[in-house]
Structure formats: structure tokens, C-alpha cells
Amino acid sequence: MQQYFSDQPLEIGSLYTFDKQQAHHAKNVVRLNHERVRLVYQGVGYFAEGYPMGNDFVAQILEKDERINEIGVDVTLAIGLIRKEKFELVLQKATELGVTRIVPFESKRCVVHNKKEKEDKQQLRRNDIVQEAAEQCKRNRIPEVVKTVRLKDLVDYRSDINVLPYENAYSKASYLTQVLEPNKSITYVIGPEGGFDDDEVDYLKENGFQLVTLGKRILRAETAAMYACTVISEYHESRDQNKEVVSI
């Protein structure tokens, strides 16, 4: 079943007209014709029947979808700039794994640097990637992708829990699962390919970021980002499932 996000209110019984990009995808890419689709407006999903109508593509809204396909807490991934193809993979997979917000940052050891003259075009592509990923995995919201900030600005994106998975923290720090708490938002910071400078680690620690370990092995930046998000997602979603079982 295909999903599309709407920028206008949806109502059962009404007809939704796809925008130009959505219509092209529905008619020419996946070739829908009187098939069930999922539409989402401001976090609320609806099932509808999509079909061509003249030059347009429309969907008759049939019923509300009560499912909320989210982790249940806000998760912010702050990641140092890495090579384009790896960063875009992180955008896609972090979206599928439930991240709420992605904050790219530039630090001392980044091998990739932000180019202001390309920032607007780059931002459009990043937003497209997370929207397509959110539609593919049937999320109820599209993650926010913040424009690139400096490492010192990460203090503006702190949550209830703030952690720094650090390669030198093994045997000296808690595992990520040991610091998570139900119903508490989390920000986790993943360094760039060159890692962190000691002064940067000290700065983050002084500003409320707790060192945690992801295990014995040194993970690549993109692997660490996805590993941590997987752990966070499993922790919170398993608790939601247990609540549902108890309530039956």
C-alpha cells in the first residue's frame, strides 16, 4: 500500500486531489488504479481509494487509520558531517527507525565541510529523502532535518536524556540501554568519520551529555547512528507492545 502526506485537512467521504509530484508517482511510477492508499495529515492517517480522474489523480477518503506508527518519544540524532552517500543512507534508515529530528553538525575532524552556497539545494534533497522514507515505512510524521550547525550549538537540541556514544568509553561507561527511560525524549550525538577531539568531548560532557558505550568494536559513523537508533526504538516500542498486551 502506498502512502502520501497531505498538506491540507482530510475528511472521511471527501475527495483528495494529489499534487503534481504525487500524481506523477501514483499514475506513472506505481500505476495505481482504484487501489487502497494511506494518506496522512498532521500525524493522522486515513485509508482511501486512489484512481485517475481526467488529468488528475484523486483519492476517495474511506476511513480513519487509528494506528500511530511512531516510537512514542522524541528522538534527536545529531551526527557529524560525513560523506554524502553515507549521510543520505543515515537519513533514510534513521527515518525508518523512528528518529524525530536529525541535526547535522560540523566539528574539527569532519572530512566533509558545509558549503553555504549549496545549502538550500542540499536541504531540499535531504527533506525529500526523509519524506520518501517516511512514506515507505508508513510513519505518521516526517522527521525534521535541521540545517548544519556547529558542534557547540548542539546544546540547543538537548532532550530529557542526552548521550554521547564514544569509542573510548567501553568498560568505563554505561551501555545505551542502561540510561534510557520510558517516556523520556533523547538526543544522541554521533561523531564524524574522524571522531571527536578531546576538547569537543569535554565540552559536550560539561553541557549535560553523558558518555555511553555501544560495545567493544569501533563502529563507522553511519553504523553507530543506525545501531543506536535501533536500540532506542526497540526499547520504547517493546514497552508500548507490553502495555497493549496488558490492556487486553
PDB file of C-alpha atoms in Angstrom:
ATOM      1  CA  MET A   1       0.000   0.000   0.000  1.00  0.00           C
ATOM      2  CA  GLN A   2       1.338   3.397  -0.994  1.00  0.00           C
ATOM      3  CA  GLN A   3       1.336   6.305   1.450  1.00  0.00           C
ATOM      4  CA  TYR A   4       1.300  10.042   0.788  1.00  0.00           C
ATOM      5  CA  PHE A   5       1.471  13.040   3.123  1.00  0.00           C
ATOM      6  CA  SER A   6      -1.143  15.750   2.661  1.00  0.00           C
ATOM      7  CA  ASP A   7      -0.650  19.465   3.310  1.00  0.00           C
ATOM      8  CA  GLN A   8      -4.398  20.015   3.589  1.00  0.00           C
ATOM      9  CA  PRO A   9      -7.002  18.687   6.058  1.00  0.00           C
ATOM     10  CA  LEU A  10      -8.577  15.312   5.270  1.00  0.00           C
ATOM     11  CA  GLU A  11     -12.138  14.235   5.977  1.00  0.00           C
ATOM     12  CA  ILE A  12     -13.922  10.908   5.566  1.00  0.00           C
ATOM     13  CA  GLY A  13     -16.106  10.982   2.476  1.00  0.00           C
ATOM     14  CA  SER A  14     -14.202  13.804   0.789  1.00  0.00           C
ATOM     15  CA  LEU A  15     -12.048  13.666  -2.335  1.00  0.00           C
ATOM     16  CA  TYR A  16      -8.342  14.402  -2.059  1.00  0.00           C
ATOM     17  CA  THR A  17      -6.579  15.669  -5.191  1.00  0.00           C
ATOM     18  CA  PHE A  18      -2.910  14.710  -5.378  1.00  0.00           C
ATOM     19  CA  ASP A  19      -0.331  17.408  -6.039  1.00  0.00           C
ATOM     20  CA  LYS A  20       1.685  17.232  -9.262  1.00  0.00           C
ATOM     21  CA  GLN A  21       4.555  15.175  -7.828  1.00  0.00           C
ATOM     22  CA  GLN A  22       2.252  12.745  -6.017  1.00  0.00           C
ATOM     23  CA  ALA A  23       0.056  12.340  -9.093  1.00  0.00           C
ATOM     24  CA  HIS A  24       3.068  11.536 -11.280  1.00  0.00           C
ATOM     25  CA  HIS A  25       4.224   8.905  -8.796  1.00  0.00           C
ATOM     26  CA  ALA A  26       0.774   7.348  -8.422  1.00  0.00           C
ATOM     27  CA  LYS A  27      -0.108   7.320 -12.132  1.00  0.00           C
ATOM     28  CA  ASN A  28       3.224   6.772 -13.854  1.00  0.00           C
ATOM     29  CA  VAL A  29       5.539   5.107 -11.351  1.00  0.00           C
ATOM     30  CA  VAL A  30       3.417   2.676  -9.313  1.00  0.00           C
ATOM     31  CA  ARG A  31       0.422   2.844 -11.722  1.00  0.00           C
ATOM     32  CA  LEU A  32      -2.367   2.859  -9.154  1.00  0.00           C
ATOM     33  CA  ASN A  33      -5.914   2.370 -10.396  1.00  0.00           C
ATOM     34  CA  HIS A  34      -8.723   2.090  -7.840  1.00  0.00           C
ATOM     35  CA  GLU A  35      -6.334   0.806  -5.196  1.00  0.00           C
ATOM     36  CA  ARG A  36      -6.126   1.384  -1.463  1.00  0.00           C
ATOM     37  CA  VAL A  37      -3.725   4.091  -0.318  1.00  0.00           C
ATOM     38  CA  ARG A  38      -2.866   5.673   3.036  1.00  0.00           C
ATOM     39  CA  LEU A  39      -2.993   9.447   3.404  1.00  0.00           C
ATOM     40  CA  VAL A  40      -1.573  11.310   6.411  1.00  0.00           C
ATOM     41  CA  TYR A  41      -2.291  14.842   7.573  1.00  0.00           C
ATOM     42  CA  GLN A  42      -0.632  16.260  10.697  1.00  0.00           C
ATOM     43  CA  GLY A  43       0.046  12.824  12.128  1.00  0.00           C
ATOM     44  CA  VAL A  44      -3.398  11.334  11.454  1.00  0.00           C
ATOM     45  CA  GLY A  45      -3.752   8.560   8.884  1.00  0.00           C
ATOM     46  CA  TYR A  46      -6.678   7.724   6.581  1.00  0.00           C
ATOM     47  CA  PHE A  47      -7.355   4.887   4.181  1.00  0.00           C
ATOM     48  CA  ALA A  48      -8.581   5.911   0.746  1.00  0.00           C
ATOM     49  CA  GLU A  49      -9.188   4.564  -2.753  1.00  0.00           C
ATOM     50  CA  GLY A  50      -6.895   6.176  -5.293  1.00  0.00           C
ATOM     51  CA  TYR A  51      -7.622   6.422  -9.005  1.00  0.00           C
ATOM     52  CA  PRO A  52      -7.074   8.645 -12.078  1.00  0.00           C
ATOM     53  CA  MET A  53      -9.713  11.278 -12.830  1.00  0.00           C
ATOM     54  CA  GLY A  54      -9.090  13.046 -16.122  1.00  0.00           C
ATOM     55  CA  ASN A  55      -5.700  14.719 -15.895  1.00  0.00           C
ATOM     56  CA  ASP A  56      -5.704  14.445 -12.103  1.00  0.00           C
ATOM     57  CA  PHE A  57      -5.177  11.676  -9.621  1.00  0.00           C
ATOM     58  CA  VAL A  58      -7.561  11.604  -6.686  1.00  0.00           C
ATOM     59  CA  ALA A  59      -8.395   9.527  -3.636  1.00  0.00           C
ATOM     60  CA  GLN A  60     -11.774   8.957  -2.030  1.00  0.00           C
ATOM     61  CA  ILE A  61     -11.214   9.009   1.734  1.00  0.00           C
ATOM     62  CA  LEU A  62     -12.898   5.960   3.290  1.00  0.00           C
ATOM     63  CA  GLU A  63     -11.935   5.650   6.942  1.00  0.00           C
ATOM     64  CA  LYS A  64      -9.517   6.789   9.614  1.00  0.00           C
ATOM     65  CA  ASP A  65      -6.472   4.661  10.389  1.00  0.00           C
ATOM     66  CA  GLU A  66      -6.104   4.575  14.163  1.00  0.00           C
ATOM     67  CA  ARG A  67      -2.559   3.244  14.074  1.00  0.00           C
ATOM     68  CA  ILE A  68       0.267   5.555  15.108  1.00  0.00           C
ATOM     69  CA  ASN A  69       3.457   4.150  13.625  1.00  0.00           C
ATOM     70  CA  GLU A  70       5.863   6.093  15.844  1.00  0.00           C
ATOM     71  CA  ILE A  71       8.236   5.180  18.672  1.00  0.00           C
ATOM     72  CA  GLY A  72       6.273   7.204  21.207  1.00  0.00           C
ATOM     73  CA  VAL A  73       9.061   9.570  22.310  1.00  0.00           C
ATOM     74  CA  ASP A  74      11.033  12.252  20.514  1.00  0.00           C
ATOM     75  CA  VAL A  75      14.444  11.066  19.330  1.00  0.00           C
ATOM     76  CA  THR A  76      17.063  13.519  18.075  1.00  0.00           C
ATOM     77  CA  LEU A  77      20.059  12.248  16.141  1.00  0.00           C
ATOM     78  CA  ALA A  78      22.940  14.731  15.960  1.00  0.00           C
ATOM     79  CA  ILE A  79      25.550  13.475  13.513  1.00  0.00           C
ATOM     80  CA  GLY A  80      28.833  14.956  12.341  1.00  0.00           C
ATOM     81  CA  LEU A  81      29.090  15.602   8.612  1.00  0.00           C
ATOM     82  CA  ILE A  82      30.150  12.504   6.707  1.00  0.00           C
ATOM     83  CA  ARG A  83      30.409  11.696   3.021  1.00  0.00           C
ATOM     84  CA  LYS A  84      27.253  12.362   1.024  1.00  0.00           C
ATOM     85  CA  GLU A  85      26.271   8.795   0.170  1.00  0.00           C
ATOM     86  CA  LYS A  86      26.753   7.661   3.778  1.00  0.00           C
ATOM     87  CA  PHE A  87      24.909  10.653   5.201  1.00  0.00           C
ATOM     88  CA  GLU A  88      21.952  10.075   2.888  1.00  0.00           C
ATOM     89  CA  LEU A  89      21.861   6.417   3.940  1.00  0.00           C
ATOM     90  CA  VAL A  90      21.679   7.563   7.578  1.00  0.00           C
ATOM     91  CA  LEU A  91      18.830   9.955   6.730  1.00  0.00           C
ATOM     92  CA  GLN A  92      16.856   7.141   5.143  1.00  0.00           C
ATOM     93  CA  LYS A  93      17.481   4.471   7.767  1.00  0.00           C
ATOM     94  CA  ALA A  94      17.126   6.786  10.769  1.00  0.00           C
ATOM     95  CA  THR A  95      13.730   7.805   9.400  1.00  0.00           C
ATOM     96  CA  GLU A  96      12.678   4.172   9.048  1.00  0.00           C
ATOM     97  CA  LEU A  97      13.863   3.519  12.617  1.00  0.00           C
ATOM     98  CA  GLY A  98      11.759   6.307  14.087  1.00  0.00           C
ATOM     99  CA  VAL A  99      14.023   9.327  14.604  1.00  0.00           C
ATOM    100  CA  THR A 100      12.093  12.567  15.103  1.00  0.00           C
ATOM    101  CA  ARG A 101      14.817  15.090  14.277  1.00  0.00           C
ATOM    102  CA  ILE A 102      18.214  14.941  12.565  1.00  0.00           C
ATOM    103  CA  VAL A 103      20.825  17.594  13.306  1.00  0.00           C
ATOM    104  CA  PRO A 104      23.947  17.573  11.088  1.00  0.00           C
ATOM    105  CA  PHE A 105      26.903  19.355  12.666  1.00  0.00           C
ATOM    106  CA  GLU A 106      30.418  20.354  11.697  1.00  0.00           C
ATOM    107  CA  SER A 107      33.309  19.661  14.044  1.00  0.00           C
ATOM    108  CA  LYS A 108      37.122  19.751  13.995  1.00  0.00           C
ATOM    109  CA  ARG A 109      37.714  16.340  12.464  1.00  0.00           C
ATOM    110  CA  CYS A 110      34.980  16.353   9.830  1.00  0.00           C
ATOM    111  CA  VAL A 111      36.346  15.308   6.433  1.00  0.00           C
ATOM    112  CA  VAL A 112      33.291  16.922   4.846  1.00  0.00           C
ATOM    113  CA  HIS A 113      32.534  20.616   5.280  1.00  0.00           C
ATOM    114  CA  ASN A 114      29.330  22.582   4.877  1.00  0.00           C
ATOM    115  CA  LYS A 115      29.145  24.778   1.762  1.00  0.00           C
ATOM    116  CA  LYS A 116      26.774  27.691   2.265  1.00  0.00           C
ATOM    117  CA  GLU A 117      26.282  28.230  -1.481  1.00  0.00           C
ATOM    118  CA  LYS A 118      24.883  24.696  -1.841  1.00  0.00           C
ATOM    119  CA  GLU A 119      22.924  24.591   1.410  1.00  0.00           C
ATOM    120  CA  ASP A 120      19.433  25.329   0.054  1.00  0.00           C
ATOM    121  CA  LYS A 121      19.652  22.721  -2.706  1.00  0.00           C
ATOM    122  CA  GLN A 122      21.162  20.243  -0.271  1.00  0.00           C
ATOM    123  CA  GLN A 123      18.365  20.867   2.224  1.00  0.00           C
ATOM    124  CA  LEU A 124      15.685  20.176  -0.377  1.00  0.00           C
ATOM    125  CA  ARG A 125      17.291  16.832  -1.206  1.00  0.00           C
ATOM    126  CA  ARG A 126      17.578  15.878   2.454  1.00  0.00           C
ATOM    127  CA  ASN A 127      13.920  16.708   3.047  1.00  0.00           C
ATOM    128  CA  ASP A 128      12.910  14.644   0.016  1.00  0.00           C
ATOM    129  CA  ILE A 129      14.876  11.649   1.318  1.00  0.00           C
ATOM    130  CA  VAL A 130      13.242  11.656   4.750  1.00  0.00           C
ATOM    131  CA  GLN A 131       9.762  12.203   3.298  1.00  0.00           C
ATOM    132  CA  GLU A 132      10.115   9.298   0.880  1.00  0.00           C
ATOM    133  CA  ALA A 133      11.451   7.089   3.671  1.00  0.00           C
ATOM    134  CA  ALA A 134       8.599   8.110   5.998  1.00  0.00           C
ATOM    135  CA  GLU A 135       6.054   7.277   3.294  1.00  0.00           C
ATOM    136  CA  GLN A 136       7.702   3.935   2.550  1.00  0.00           C
ATOM    137  CA  CYS A 137       7.632   2.758   6.168  1.00  0.00           C
ATOM    138  CA  LYS A 138       4.155   4.231   6.874  1.00  0.00           C
ATOM    139  CA  ARG A 139       5.157   6.718   9.526  1.00  0.00           C
ATOM    140  CA  ASN A 140       2.702   9.308  10.822  1.00  0.00           C
ATOM    141  CA  ARG A 141       5.230  12.111  10.734  1.00  0.00           C
ATOM    142  CA  ILE A 142       8.173  13.254   8.667  1.00  0.00           C
ATOM    143  CA  PRO A 143      11.385  13.819  10.639  1.00  0.00           C
ATOM    144  CA  GLU A 144      12.739  17.346  10.801  1.00  0.00           C
ATOM    145  CA  VAL A 145      16.152  17.822   9.190  1.00  0.00           C
ATOM    146  CA  VAL A 146      17.902  20.862  10.640  1.00  0.00           C
ATOM    147  CA  LYS A 147      20.379  22.873   8.593  1.00  0.00           C
ATOM    148  CA  THR A 148      24.005  22.166   9.507  1.00  0.00           C
ATOM    149  CA  VAL A 149      25.088  23.670  12.839  1.00  0.00           C
ATOM    150  CA  ARG A 150      28.349  23.913  14.772  1.00  0.00           C
ATOM    151  CA  LEU A 151      29.145  21.377  17.467  1.00  0.00           C
ATOM    152  CA  LYS A 152      28.773  23.983  20.197  1.00  0.00           C
ATOM    153  CA  ASP A 153      25.200  24.611  19.023  1.00  0.00           C
ATOM    154  CA  LEU A 154      24.139  21.067  19.965  1.00  0.00           C
ATOM    155  CA  VAL A 155      23.207  22.403  23.404  1.00  0.00           C
ATOM    156  CA  ASP A 156      20.140  23.896  21.678  1.00  0.00           C
ATOM    157  CA  TYR A 157      18.923  20.408  20.760  1.00  0.00           C
ATOM    158  CA  ARG A 158      19.108  18.692  24.128  1.00  0.00           C
ATOM    159  CA  SER A 159      16.340  16.395  25.336  1.00  0.00           C
ATOM    160  CA  ASP A 160      15.377  14.765  28.643  1.00  0.00           C
ATOM    161  CA  ILE A 161      18.274  12.342  28.151  1.00  0.00           C
ATOM    162  CA  ASN A 162      21.452  13.366  26.307  1.00  0.00           C
ATOM    163  CA  VAL A 163      24.171  10.887  25.417  1.00  0.00           C
ATOM    164  CA  LEU A 164      27.435  10.708  23.534  1.00  0.00           C
ATOM    165  CA  PRO A 165      28.311   7.206  22.304  1.00  0.00           C
ATOM    166  CA  TYR A 166      32.104   7.298  22.452  1.00  0.00           C
ATOM    167  CA  GLU A 167      34.612   4.739  21.237  1.00  0.00           C
ATOM    168  CA  ASN A 168      36.872   5.212  24.269  1.00  0.00           C
ATOM    169  CA  ALA A 169      34.052   4.720  26.769  1.00  0.00           C
ATOM    170  CA  TYR A 170      33.918   0.905  26.709  1.00  0.00           C
ATOM    171  CA  SER A 171      34.328  -0.562  30.240  1.00  0.00           C
ATOM    172  CA  LYS A 172      34.144   2.980  31.673  1.00  0.00           C
ATOM    173  CA  ALA A 173      30.552   3.933  30.870  1.00  0.00           C
ATOM    174  CA  SER A 174      27.020   2.543  30.792  1.00  0.00           C
ATOM    175  CA  TYR A 175      25.518   0.903  27.764  1.00  0.00           C
ATOM    176  CA  LEU A 176      22.869   2.907  25.935  1.00  0.00           C
ATOM    177  CA  THR A 177      20.066   0.630  27.158  1.00  0.00           C
ATOM    178  CA  GLN A 178      21.060   1.356  30.762  1.00  0.00           C
ATOM    179  CA  VAL A 179      20.404   5.087  30.504  1.00  0.00           C
ATOM    180  CA  LEU A 180      17.110   5.009  28.589  1.00  0.00           C
ATOM    181  CA  GLU A 181      13.894   5.711  30.486  1.00  0.00           C
ATOM    182  CA  PRO A 182      10.236   5.271  29.497  1.00  0.00           C
ATOM    183  CA  ASN A 183       8.506   8.359  28.095  1.00  0.00           C
ATOM    184  CA  LYS A 184      11.684  10.443  28.098  1.00  0.00           C
ATOM    185  CA  SER A 185      12.998  12.083  24.937  1.00  0.00           C
ATOM    186  CA  ILE A 186      16.603  11.503  23.957  1.00  0.00           C
ATOM    187  CA  THR A 187      19.333  13.217  21.971  1.00  0.00           C
ATOM    188  CA  TYR A 188      22.320  11.144  20.915  1.00  0.00           C
ATOM    189  CA  VAL A 189      25.455  12.536  19.268  1.00  0.00           C
ATOM    190  CA  ILE A 190      27.431  10.560  16.697  1.00  0.00           C
ATOM    191  CA  GLY A 191      30.847  11.840  15.676  1.00  0.00           C
ATOM    192  CA  PRO A 192      32.133  12.255  12.113  1.00  0.00           C
ATOM    193  CA  GLU A 193      34.439   9.826  10.328  1.00  0.00           C
ATOM    194  CA  GLY A 194      37.466  11.373  12.036  1.00  0.00           C
ATOM    195  CA  GLY A 195      35.973  11.058  15.514  1.00  0.00           C
ATOM    196  CA  PHE A 196      35.955  13.706  18.244  1.00  0.00           C
ATOM    197  CA  ASP A 197      38.708  15.964  19.513  1.00  0.00           C
ATOM    198  CA  ASP A 198      39.223  15.652  23.294  1.00  0.00           C
ATOM    199  CA  ASP A 199      38.140  19.273  23.787  1.00  0.00           C
ATOM    200  CA  GLU A 200      34.862  18.538  21.997  1.00  0.00           C
ATOM    201  CA  VAL A 201      34.164  15.556  24.243  1.00  0.00           C
ATOM    202  CA  ASP A 202      34.859  17.701  27.309  1.00  0.00           C
ATOM    203  CA  TYR A 203      32.544  20.442  26.021  1.00  0.00           C
ATOM    204  CA  LEU A 204      29.661  18.027  25.494  1.00  0.00           C
ATOM    205  CA  LYS A 205      30.192  16.404  28.893  1.00  0.00           C
ATOM    206  CA  GLU A 206      30.206  19.812  30.567  1.00  0.00           C
ATOM    207  CA  ASN A 207      26.907  20.588  28.872  1.00  0.00           C
ATOM    208  CA  GLY A 208      24.976  17.549  30.016  1.00  0.00           C
ATOM    209  CA  PHE A 209      25.884  14.833  27.516  1.00  0.00           C
ATOM    210  CA  GLN A 210      26.652  11.526  29.215  1.00  0.00           C
ATOM    211  CA  LEU A 211      29.239   9.177  27.724  1.00  0.00           C
ATOM    212  CA  VAL A 212      27.868   5.753  26.803  1.00  0.00           C
ATOM    213  CA  THR A 213      29.322   2.742  25.044  1.00  0.00           C
ATOM    214  CA  LEU A 214      27.997   0.807  22.064  1.00  0.00           C
ATOM    215  CA  GLY A 215      30.288  -2.144  22.761  1.00  0.00           C
ATOM    216  CA  LYS A 216      33.839  -3.337  22.185  1.00  0.00           C
ATOM    217  CA  ARG A 217      34.017  -2.726  18.461  1.00  0.00           C
ATOM    218  CA  ILE A 218      34.781   0.608  16.792  1.00  0.00           C
ATOM    219  CA  LEU A 219      31.808   1.350  14.543  1.00  0.00           C
ATOM    220  CA  ARG A 220      31.744   3.566  11.496  1.00  0.00           C
ATOM    221  CA  ALA A 221      29.733   6.764  11.949  1.00  0.00           C
ATOM    222  CA  GLU A 222      26.815   5.565   9.825  1.00  0.00           C
ATOM    223  CA  THR A 223      26.764   2.187  11.600  1.00  0.00           C
ATOM    224  CA  ALA A 224      26.822   3.793  15.050  1.00  0.00           C
ATOM    225  CA  ALA A 225      23.959   6.123  14.113  1.00  0.00           C
ATOM    226  CA  MET A 226      21.735   3.283  12.964  1.00  0.00           C
ATOM    227  CA  TYR A 227      22.768   0.934  15.781  1.00  0.00           C
ATOM    228  CA  ALA A 228      21.888   3.486  18.469  1.00  0.00           C
ATOM    229  CA  CYS A 229      18.561   4.303  16.852  1.00  0.00           C
ATOM    230  CA  THR A 230      17.699   0.611  16.658  1.00  0.00           C
ATOM    231  CA  VAL A 231      18.385   0.170  20.362  1.00  0.00           C
ATOM    232  CA  ILE A 232      16.258   3.216  21.240  1.00  0.00           C
ATOM    233  CA  SER A 233      13.404   2.096  19.001  1.00  0.00           C
ATOM    234  CA  GLU A 234      13.360  -1.444  20.386  1.00  0.00           C
ATOM    235  CA  TYR A 235      13.438  -0.179  23.967  1.00  0.00           C
ATOM    236  CA  HIS A 236      10.415   2.078  23.610  1.00  0.00           C
ATOM    237  CA  GLU A 237       8.342   0.033  21.167  1.00  0.00           C
ATOM    238  CA  SER A 238       8.680  -3.140  23.222  1.00  0.00           C
ATOM    239  CA  ARG A 239       7.224  -1.261  26.187  1.00  0.00           C
ATOM    240  CA  ASP A 240       4.328   0.027  24.106  1.00  0.00           C
ATOM    241  CA  GLN A 241       3.585  -3.527  22.967  1.00  0.00           C
ATOM    242  CA  ASN A 242       3.634  -4.791  26.557  1.00  0.00           C
ATOM    243  CA  LYS A 243       1.129  -2.086  27.536  1.00  0.00           C
ATOM    244  CA  GLU A 244      -1.202  -3.196  24.741  1.00  0.00           C
ATOM    245  CA  VAL A 245      -0.974  -6.834  25.847  1.00  0.00           C
ATOM    246  CA  VAL A 246      -1.729  -5.929  29.462  1.00  0.00           C
ATOM    247  CA  SER A 247      -4.715  -3.807  28.490  1.00  0.00           C
ATOM    248  CA  ILE A 248      -6.444  -6.591  26.545  1.00  0.00           C
TER     249      ILE A 248
END
